[in-house]
Coordinates of N, CA, C and O in Angstrom, one line a residue:
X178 N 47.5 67.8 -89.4 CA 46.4 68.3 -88.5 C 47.0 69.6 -87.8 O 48.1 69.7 -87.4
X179 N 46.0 70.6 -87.6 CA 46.4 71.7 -87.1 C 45.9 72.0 -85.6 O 44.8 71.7 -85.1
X180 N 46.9 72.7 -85.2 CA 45.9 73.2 -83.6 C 44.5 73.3 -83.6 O 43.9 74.0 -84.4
X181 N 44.0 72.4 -82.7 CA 42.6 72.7 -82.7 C 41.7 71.4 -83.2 O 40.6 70.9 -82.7
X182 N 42.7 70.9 -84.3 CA 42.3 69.8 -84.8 C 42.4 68.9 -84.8 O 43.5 68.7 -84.2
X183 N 41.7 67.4 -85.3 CA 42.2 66.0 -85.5 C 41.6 64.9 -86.1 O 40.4 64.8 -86.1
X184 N 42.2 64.2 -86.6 CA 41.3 62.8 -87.4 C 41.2 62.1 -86.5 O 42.0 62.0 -85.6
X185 N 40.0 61.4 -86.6 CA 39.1 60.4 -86.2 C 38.0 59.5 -87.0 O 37.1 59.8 -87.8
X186 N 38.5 57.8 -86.3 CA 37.6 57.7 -87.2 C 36.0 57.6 -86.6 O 35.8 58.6 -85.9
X187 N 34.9 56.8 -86.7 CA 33.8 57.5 -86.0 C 33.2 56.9 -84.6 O 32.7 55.7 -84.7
X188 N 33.1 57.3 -83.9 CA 32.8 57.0 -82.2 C 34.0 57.1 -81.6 O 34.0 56.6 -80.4
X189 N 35.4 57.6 -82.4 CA 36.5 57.9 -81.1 C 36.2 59.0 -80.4 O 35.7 60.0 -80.8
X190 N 36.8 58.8 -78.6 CA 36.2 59.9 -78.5 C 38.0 60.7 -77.6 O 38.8 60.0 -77.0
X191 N 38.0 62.0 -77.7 CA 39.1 62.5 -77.7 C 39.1 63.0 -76.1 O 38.4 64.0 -75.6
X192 N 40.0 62.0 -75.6 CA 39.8 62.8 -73.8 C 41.2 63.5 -73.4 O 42.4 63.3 -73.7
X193 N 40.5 64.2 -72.5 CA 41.4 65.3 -71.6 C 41.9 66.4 -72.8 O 43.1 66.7 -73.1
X194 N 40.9 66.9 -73.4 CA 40.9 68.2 -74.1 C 40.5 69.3 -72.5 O 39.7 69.3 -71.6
X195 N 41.9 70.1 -73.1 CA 41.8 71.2 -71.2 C 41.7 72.5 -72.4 O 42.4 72.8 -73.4
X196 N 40.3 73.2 -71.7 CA 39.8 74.7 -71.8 C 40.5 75.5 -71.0 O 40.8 75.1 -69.9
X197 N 41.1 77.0 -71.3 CA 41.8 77.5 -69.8 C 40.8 78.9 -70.5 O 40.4 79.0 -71.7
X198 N 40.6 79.5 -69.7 CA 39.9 80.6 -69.7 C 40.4 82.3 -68.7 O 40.4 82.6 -67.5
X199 N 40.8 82.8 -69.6 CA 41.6 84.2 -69.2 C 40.9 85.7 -69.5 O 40.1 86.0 -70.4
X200 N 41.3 86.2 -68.7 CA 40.3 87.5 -69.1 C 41.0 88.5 -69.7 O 42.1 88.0 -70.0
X201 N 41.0 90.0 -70.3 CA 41.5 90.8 -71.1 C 43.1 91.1 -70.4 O 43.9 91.7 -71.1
X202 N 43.5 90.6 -69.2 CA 44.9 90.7 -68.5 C 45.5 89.8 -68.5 O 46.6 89.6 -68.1
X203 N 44.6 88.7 -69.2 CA 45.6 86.9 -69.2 C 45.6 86.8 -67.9 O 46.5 86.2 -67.3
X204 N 44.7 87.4 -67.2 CA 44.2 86.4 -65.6 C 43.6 85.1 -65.5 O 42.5 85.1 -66.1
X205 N 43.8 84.2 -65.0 CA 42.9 83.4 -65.0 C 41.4 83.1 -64.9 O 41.7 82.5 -63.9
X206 N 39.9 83.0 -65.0 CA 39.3 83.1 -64.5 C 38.6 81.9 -64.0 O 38.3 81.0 -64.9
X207 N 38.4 81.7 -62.7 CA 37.8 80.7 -61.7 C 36.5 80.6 -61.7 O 35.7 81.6 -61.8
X208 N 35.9 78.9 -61.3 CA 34.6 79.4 -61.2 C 33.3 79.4 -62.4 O 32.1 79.4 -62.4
X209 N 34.3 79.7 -63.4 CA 33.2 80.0 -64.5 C 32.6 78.9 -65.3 O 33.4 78.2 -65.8
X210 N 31.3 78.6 -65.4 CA 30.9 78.1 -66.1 C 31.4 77.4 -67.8 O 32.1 78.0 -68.5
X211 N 31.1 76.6 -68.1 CA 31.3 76.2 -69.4 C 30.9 75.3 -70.1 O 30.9 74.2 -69.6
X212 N 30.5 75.5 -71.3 CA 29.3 74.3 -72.0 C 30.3 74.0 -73.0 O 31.1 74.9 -73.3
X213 N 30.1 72.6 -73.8 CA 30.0 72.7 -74.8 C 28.8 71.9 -75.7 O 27.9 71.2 -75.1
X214 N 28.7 72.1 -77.2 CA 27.8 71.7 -78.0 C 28.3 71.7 -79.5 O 29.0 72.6 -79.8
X215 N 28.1 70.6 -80.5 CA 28.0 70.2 -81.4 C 27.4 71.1 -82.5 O 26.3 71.3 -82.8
X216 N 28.6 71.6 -83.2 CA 27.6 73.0 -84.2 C 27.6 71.7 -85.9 O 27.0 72.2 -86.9
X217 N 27.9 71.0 -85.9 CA 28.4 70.0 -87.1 C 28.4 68.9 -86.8 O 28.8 68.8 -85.7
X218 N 28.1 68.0 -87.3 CA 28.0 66.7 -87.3 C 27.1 65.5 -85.9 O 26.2 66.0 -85.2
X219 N 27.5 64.4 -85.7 CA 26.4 64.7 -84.7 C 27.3 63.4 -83.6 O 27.0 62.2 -83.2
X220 N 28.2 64.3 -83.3 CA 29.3 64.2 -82.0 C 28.7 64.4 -81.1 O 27.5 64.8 -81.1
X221 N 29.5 64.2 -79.7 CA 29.1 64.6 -78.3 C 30.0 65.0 -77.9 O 31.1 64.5 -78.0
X222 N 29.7 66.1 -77.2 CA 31.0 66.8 -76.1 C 30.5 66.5 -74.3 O 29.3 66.5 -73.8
X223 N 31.3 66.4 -73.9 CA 31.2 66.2 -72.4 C 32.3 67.2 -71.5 O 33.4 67.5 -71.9
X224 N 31.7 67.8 -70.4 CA 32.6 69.0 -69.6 C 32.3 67.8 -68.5 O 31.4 67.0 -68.3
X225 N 33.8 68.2 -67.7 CA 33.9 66.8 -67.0 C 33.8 68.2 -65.3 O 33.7 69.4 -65.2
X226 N 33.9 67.2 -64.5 CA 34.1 67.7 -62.5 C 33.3 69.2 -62.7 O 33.8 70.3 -62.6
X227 N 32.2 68.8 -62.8 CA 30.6 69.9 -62.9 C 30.6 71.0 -63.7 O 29.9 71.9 -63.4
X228 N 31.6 70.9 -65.2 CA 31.9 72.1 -65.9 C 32.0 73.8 -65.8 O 31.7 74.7 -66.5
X229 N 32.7 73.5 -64.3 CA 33.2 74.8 -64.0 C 34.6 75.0 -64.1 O 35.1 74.1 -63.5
X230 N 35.4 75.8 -64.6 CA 37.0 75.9 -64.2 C 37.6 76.2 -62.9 O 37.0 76.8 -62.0
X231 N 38.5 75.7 -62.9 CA 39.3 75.6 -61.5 C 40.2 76.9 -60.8 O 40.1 78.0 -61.3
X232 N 40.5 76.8 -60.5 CA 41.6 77.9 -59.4 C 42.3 78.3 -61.1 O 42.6 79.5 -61.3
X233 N 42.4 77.8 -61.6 CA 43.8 78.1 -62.8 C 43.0 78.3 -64.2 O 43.7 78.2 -65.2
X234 N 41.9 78.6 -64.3 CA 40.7 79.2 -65.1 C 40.8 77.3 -66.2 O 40.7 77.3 -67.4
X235 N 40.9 77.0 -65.9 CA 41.2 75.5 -66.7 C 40.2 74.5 -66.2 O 40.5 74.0 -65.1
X236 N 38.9 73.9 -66.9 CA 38.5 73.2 -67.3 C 38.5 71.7 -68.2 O 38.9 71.9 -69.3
X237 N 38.2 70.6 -67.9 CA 38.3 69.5 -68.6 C 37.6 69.2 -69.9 O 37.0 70.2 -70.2
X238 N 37.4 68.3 -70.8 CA 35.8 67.9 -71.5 C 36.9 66.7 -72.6 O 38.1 66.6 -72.8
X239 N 35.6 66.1 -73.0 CA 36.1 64.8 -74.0 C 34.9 65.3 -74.5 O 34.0 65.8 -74.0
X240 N 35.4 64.7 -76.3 CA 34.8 64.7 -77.2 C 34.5 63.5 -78.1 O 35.4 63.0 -78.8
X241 N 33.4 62.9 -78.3 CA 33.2 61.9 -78.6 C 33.0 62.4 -80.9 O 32.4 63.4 -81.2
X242 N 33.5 61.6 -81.6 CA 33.3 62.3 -83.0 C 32.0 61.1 -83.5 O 32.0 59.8 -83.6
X243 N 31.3 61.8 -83.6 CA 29.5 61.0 -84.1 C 29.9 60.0 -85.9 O 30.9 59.9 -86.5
X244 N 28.9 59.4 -86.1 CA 28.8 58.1 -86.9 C 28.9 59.3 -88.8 O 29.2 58.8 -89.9
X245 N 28.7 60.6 -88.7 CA 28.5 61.0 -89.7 C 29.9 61.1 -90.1 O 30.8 61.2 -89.3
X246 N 30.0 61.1 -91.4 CA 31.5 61.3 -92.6 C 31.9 62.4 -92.1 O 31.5 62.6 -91.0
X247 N 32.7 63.4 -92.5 CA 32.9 64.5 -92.8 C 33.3 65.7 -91.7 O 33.2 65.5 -90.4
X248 N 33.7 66.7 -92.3 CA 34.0 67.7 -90.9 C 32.6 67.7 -89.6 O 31.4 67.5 -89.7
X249 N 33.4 68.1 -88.4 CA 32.2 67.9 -87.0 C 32.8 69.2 -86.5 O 34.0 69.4 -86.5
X250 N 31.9 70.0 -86.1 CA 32.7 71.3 -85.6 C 32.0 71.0 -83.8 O 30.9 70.6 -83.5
X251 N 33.0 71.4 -82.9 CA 32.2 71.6 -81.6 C 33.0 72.7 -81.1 O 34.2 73.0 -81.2
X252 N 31.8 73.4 -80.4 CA 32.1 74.8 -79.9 C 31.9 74.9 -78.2 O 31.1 74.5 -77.4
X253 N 33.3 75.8 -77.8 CA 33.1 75.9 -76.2 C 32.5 77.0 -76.0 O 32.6 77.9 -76.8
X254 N 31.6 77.2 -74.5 CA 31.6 78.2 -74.2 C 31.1 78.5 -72.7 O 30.3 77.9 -72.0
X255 N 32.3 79.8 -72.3 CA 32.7 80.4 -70.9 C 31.9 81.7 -70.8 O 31.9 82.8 -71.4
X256 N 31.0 80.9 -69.7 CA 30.1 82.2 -69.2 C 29.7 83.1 -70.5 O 29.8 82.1 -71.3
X257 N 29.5 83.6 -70.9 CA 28.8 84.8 -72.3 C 29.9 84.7 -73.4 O 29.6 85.4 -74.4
X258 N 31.1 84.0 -73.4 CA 32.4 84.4 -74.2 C 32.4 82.7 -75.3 O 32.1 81.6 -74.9
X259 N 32.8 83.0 -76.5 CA 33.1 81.6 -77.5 C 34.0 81.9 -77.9 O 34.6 81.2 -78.7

């Protein structure tokens, strides 16, 4: 398995996946919004403590992997940026 990735079999769901979100100086950024959504398969993502990042541009979320076989892609996204 590579960064980013992982086996599962189906309805595990993968918690304390941490988002950090940095701006073009590797600043942190606070405050910002963040969604995620299911581009593949038919998983669920969850942004945990009101899906905003914290003082340290670092957000939470679990990922639940859906009943279908095969690759599940899920995508984050901070304020306008993926």
């Amino acid at each position: 398995s590579s960064p980013g990735r992982f086996d599962a079999i189906p309805g595990f769901t993968q918690r304390g996946i941490l988002i950090k979100v940095i701006d073009q100086h590797g600043v942190p950024v606070r405050d910002l919004p963040v969604t995620g959504r299911v581009l593949n398969g038919n998983g669920r993502v969850e942004v945990l403590f009101g899906g905003r990042t914290d003082d340290y541009g670092i957000v939470e979320a679990n990922l639940t992997v859906g009943s279908s076989i095969g690759e599940q892609i899920f995508r984050f996204e901070a304020g306008n940026l993926f």
